[in-house]
Amino acid sequence: MGVTPTHLSSSQRCHTHPPIFYCSDEKHQGKTVVLVLQGGRWLLQGHDVQVVSTHYNTRAASRMIAGQLGMALSADPTPPLTPGTVVLHHYDFNREADVQQAVTNLLARVKDGQLHVLLDEALFSSSTEYGPRNTSLVARLAESVPGLHLWAAGVYHTDIPPSLRPEPLTVPLRYAPSVLREVQPAVDKATGQVHNYSDSGVPAPGDGLRVIRLSHHGNAHRGRWPVECQQCGKEVAAKLRRLGVGSGGSSLPNSPTPLSYRDVFIITRSSELQDDIKDAAGQVTSRASGVVRGLGDEGLPVCVLGEQDWRHNRARVERDVHDVAVAATDRVTVTHYDYVQGLERRVVVMVPGWDKETDEGRSDEMIDLRDRLFAVSRCTTQLIMVDVPPVTTATSTAT
């Protein structure tokens, strides 16, 4: 911990002259790792680190950062200075009152005129209600704390607040070339939103594992999208079994480490993803999505994080997000990608779906590109893609 990545300039390595503002405008390339490294440096310098979550889609990343910083402290029995502490703050900036509460709480943490803040998955876009409130938080802290050190990551470079100095992170730090090739089309198409990748100058040790492809096609498959399909869930489960997930072993080449259920993300963008919804008496009022039922049929232990679950049992989803962030329970996570922003897994299964609020009028190509940018990039080792055939009379009328 505390090692500054070599792609940052010398001016970013020196933190003796605050304020220092940092903003990564790239998505899913190791930016959370950079925040953890910087937070570790601050801790070992004796500073308290404030990890701030301002919205539900930052919960998992913030919990993971706080957890990893805590582990870094415990792993160093003889730090050169008395280390600082990690403080995790949770807010919901859909509520205006939470902005003032966040400012009040953070200003109370100022020590010797300094404040050290990490803000992951920070969206400042005016297209959301909470984006301008993130901007307000940064501006008010900058105005009130001359010694503010604030690093924010996951920011589109078209929405950077004036208080932040941009430092693009364009080197993919985490995934193999085989996964990068699946993400690259989305980067190419996201003109004006995401910078292209740059060469790290260090050759990759290998191309990575071949991408496994399944198809949402055939008589047993139902629904327009794989997330609706029980058979897709069964086939995904069978493939995970063949990879050795949950068996105490691993069939991944050159991987002696066993694959656990907790090493797997099954990701979709469908707003309809859900587990069984139950009433107060425990009766099922709405059945789980088809892919979830298929996984259950094959005996996979799953944790489902979907929009419908959030609406019906927010307390449970908050608990499960924490569980997923620290990989506490050995379960496969089936999730909308909003709930795991900033997290990665060794095995990622991309299960296409449809978001009724955002995908209306979008082509299948554009939906696919968003899946690649926001979900495929969660993978570090083995990627599994469930392909959707083009719309035909046969596929569009299947039920």
XYZ file of C-alpha atoms in Angstrom, residues 8-231:
224
model
C 0.885 9.584 -12.548
C 3.146 12.553 -13.022
C 5.498 13.834 -10.328
C 3.089 16.629 -9.512
C 0.472 14.017 -8.563
C 3.006 12.136 -6.419
C 3.674 15.132 -4.193
C 0.947 15.905 -1.678
C 2.672 18.492 0.454
C 0.860 21.440 -1.100
C -2.923 21.040 -0.842
C -5.488 21.231 -2.179
C -5.041 18.204 -4.406
C -7.978 17.148 -6.538
C -7.940 14.021 -8.627
C -10.463 12.845 -11.175
C -10.340 9.684 -13.289
C -12.727 9.945 -16.200
C -12.311 6.373 -17.362
C -14.506 3.438 -16.528
C -13.553 0.024 -15.173
C -9.799 -0.244 -15.624
C -8.450 -0.368 -12.096
C -9.517 3.098 -10.936
C -10.778 1.709 -7.624
C -7.383 0.085 -7.138
C -5.795 3.518 -7.561
C -8.110 4.954 -4.897
C -7.192 2.140 -2.508
C -3.488 2.750 -3.119
C -3.843 6.473 -2.472
C -5.982 5.896 0.607
C -3.341 3.494 1.934
C -0.663 6.133 1.479
C -2.709 8.672 3.425
C -3.326 6.210 6.234
C 0.351 5.370 6.596
C 1.116 9.088 6.695
C -1.137 9.286 9.757
C -4.206 10.829 8.067
C -7.782 9.670 8.582
C -9.455 8.655 5.323
C -13.111 9.439 4.665
C -14.682 6.999 2.169
C -17.918 8.553 0.956
C -20.858 6.869 -0.788
C -23.511 9.255 -2.065
C -25.841 6.875 -3.917
C -26.883 3.217 -3.914
C -24.715 2.393 -6.939
C -21.597 3.463 -5.039
C -22.322 1.336 -1.968
C -20.403 -1.771 -3.001
C -17.293 0.062 -4.207
C -17.154 2.234 -1.080
C -17.525 -0.748 1.250
C -14.819 -2.627 -0.635
C -12.416 0.341 -0.471
C -12.982 0.737 3.268
C -12.524 -2.991 3.799
C -9.297 -3.186 1.819
C -7.861 -0.157 3.608
C -8.696 -1.780 6.928
C -6.911 -4.972 5.874
C -3.889 -2.969 4.742
C -3.617 -1.413 8.183
C -3.800 -4.748 9.954
C -1.202 -6.248 7.594
C 1.475 -3.716 8.624
C 2.348 -4.390 12.300
C 5.071 -1.726 12.468
C 4.036 1.348 10.437
C 6.553 4.218 10.459
C 3.942 6.591 11.905
C 0.789 6.133 13.932
C -1.639 5.308 11.112
C -4.912 7.040 10.533
C -8.355 5.489 10.639
C -10.879 4.679 7.913
C -14.372 6.177 8.184
C -17.146 5.010 5.854
C -19.986 7.447 5.150
C -23.297 6.441 3.507
C -25.704 9.013 2.057
C -28.488 9.121 -0.482
C -28.104 12.240 -2.581
C -31.542 11.738 -4.074
C -32.420 13.643 -0.901
C -31.220 17.242 -0.668
C -30.985 17.010 3.119
C -28.291 14.335 2.811
C -25.954 16.793 1.056
C -25.966 19.153 4.021
C -25.577 16.207 6.381
C -22.553 14.992 4.419
C -20.923 18.430 4.467
C -21.538 18.784 8.204
C -20.176 15.326 9.002
C -17.079 15.699 6.833
C -16.213 19.165 8.128
C -16.355 17.713 11.640
C -13.556 15.339 10.546
C -11.098 18.074 9.559
C -7.785 17.749 11.444
C -5.069 20.375 11.413
C -6.802 22.058 8.492
C -6.752 18.887 6.357
C -9.380 16.471 5.096
C -8.733 13.322 3.029
C -11.678 12.028 1.005
C -12.176 9.150 -1.454
C -15.233 9.295 -3.717
C -15.669 6.361 -6.088
C -18.162 6.054 -8.959
C -18.706 9.785 -8.703
C -21.290 10.926 -11.222
C -21.546 14.684 -11.687
C -23.863 14.727 -14.686
C -26.905 17.001 -14.552
C -28.895 14.196 -16.203
C -29.453 12.710 -12.733
C -30.846 14.290 -9.590
C -27.835 13.349 -7.488
C -25.118 14.393 -9.996
C -25.336 18.148 -9.280
C -25.450 17.330 -5.563
C -22.131 15.508 -5.876
C -20.800 18.659 -7.534
C -22.159 20.744 -4.671
C -20.467 18.499 -2.099
C -17.060 18.861 -3.749
C -17.431 22.628 -4.195
C -18.484 23.222 -0.588
C -15.658 21.118 0.803
C -13.135 22.886 -1.430
C -14.377 26.265 -0.246
C -14.354 25.333 3.439
C -11.159 23.250 3.725
C -7.926 24.790 2.365
C -6.146 21.485 2.992
C -8.617 19.304 1.109
C -7.233 16.154 -0.534
C -10.088 14.646 -2.533
C -9.737 11.915 -5.117
C -12.836 11.050 -7.157
C -12.953 8.267 -9.731
C -15.380 7.080 -12.377
C -16.131 10.563 -13.709
C -16.954 11.247 -17.333
C -14.602 13.915 -18.591
C -17.577 15.851 -20.008
C -18.939 16.428 -16.484
C -15.911 17.380 -14.387
C -16.650 20.016 -11.715
C -14.385 23.091 -11.722
C -12.891 22.032 -8.379
C -11.459 18.815 -9.814
C -8.260 18.530 -11.796
C -8.666 15.774 -14.400
C -6.109 12.983 -14.637
C -7.288 10.403 -17.199
C -6.583 6.784 -16.385
C -6.333 5.049 -19.756
C -4.181 2.017 -18.949
C -6.247 -1.120 -18.242
C -4.735 -2.420 -15.032
C -6.819 -5.485 -14.348
C -8.121 -7.493 -17.248
C -6.515 -9.677 -19.892
C -6.255 -8.815 -23.622
C -8.999 -11.347 -24.436
C -11.423 -9.419 -22.201
C -10.142 -6.055 -23.402
C -11.083 -6.982 -26.973
C -14.676 -7.477 -25.855
C -14.766 -4.077 -24.149
C -12.946 -2.165 -26.909
C -15.969 -1.811 -29.276
C -17.848 0.044 -26.542
C -14.915 2.394 -25.978
C -14.668 3.033 -29.723
C -18.362 3.888 -29.956
C -18.554 6.000 -26.792
C -17.165 9.037 -28.562
C -16.975 12.109 -26.363
C -17.656 10.078 -23.215
C -14.731 7.692 -22.686
C -11.097 8.089 -23.714
C -9.496 5.279 -25.657
C -7.023 2.941 -24.022
C -3.309 3.629 -24.133
C -0.384 1.239 -24.163
C 1.065 0.620 -20.712
C 4.445 -0.169 -22.223
C 4.501 -3.471 -20.337
C 3.629 -6.545 -22.447
C 0.815 -8.715 -21.106
C 2.059 -12.092 -19.826
C -0.465 -13.810 -22.092
C -3.611 -13.259 -24.119
C -5.863 -14.567 -21.360
C -8.501 -17.278 -21.487
C -10.685 -17.794 -24.533
C -14.085 -16.161 -24.115
C -16.808 -18.783 -23.660
C -19.981 -18.157 -25.667
C -23.436 -19.517 -25.004
C -26.519 -18.789 -27.114
C -30.053 -17.850 -26.154
C -31.445 -19.983 -28.941
C -33.330 -23.256 -29.330
C -36.639 -24.885 -28.464
C -36.034 -24.904 -24.701
C -35.264 -21.182 -24.572
C -37.994 -18.691 -23.749
C -38.336 -14.916 -23.828
C -36.714 -12.209 -25.904
C -33.764 -11.809 -23.541
C -31.582 -14.369 -21.728
C -32.376 -12.846 -18.322
C -35.973 -14.034 -18.834
C -34.918 -17.570 -19.780
C -34.837 -20.489 -17.336
C -32.907 -22.625 -19.816
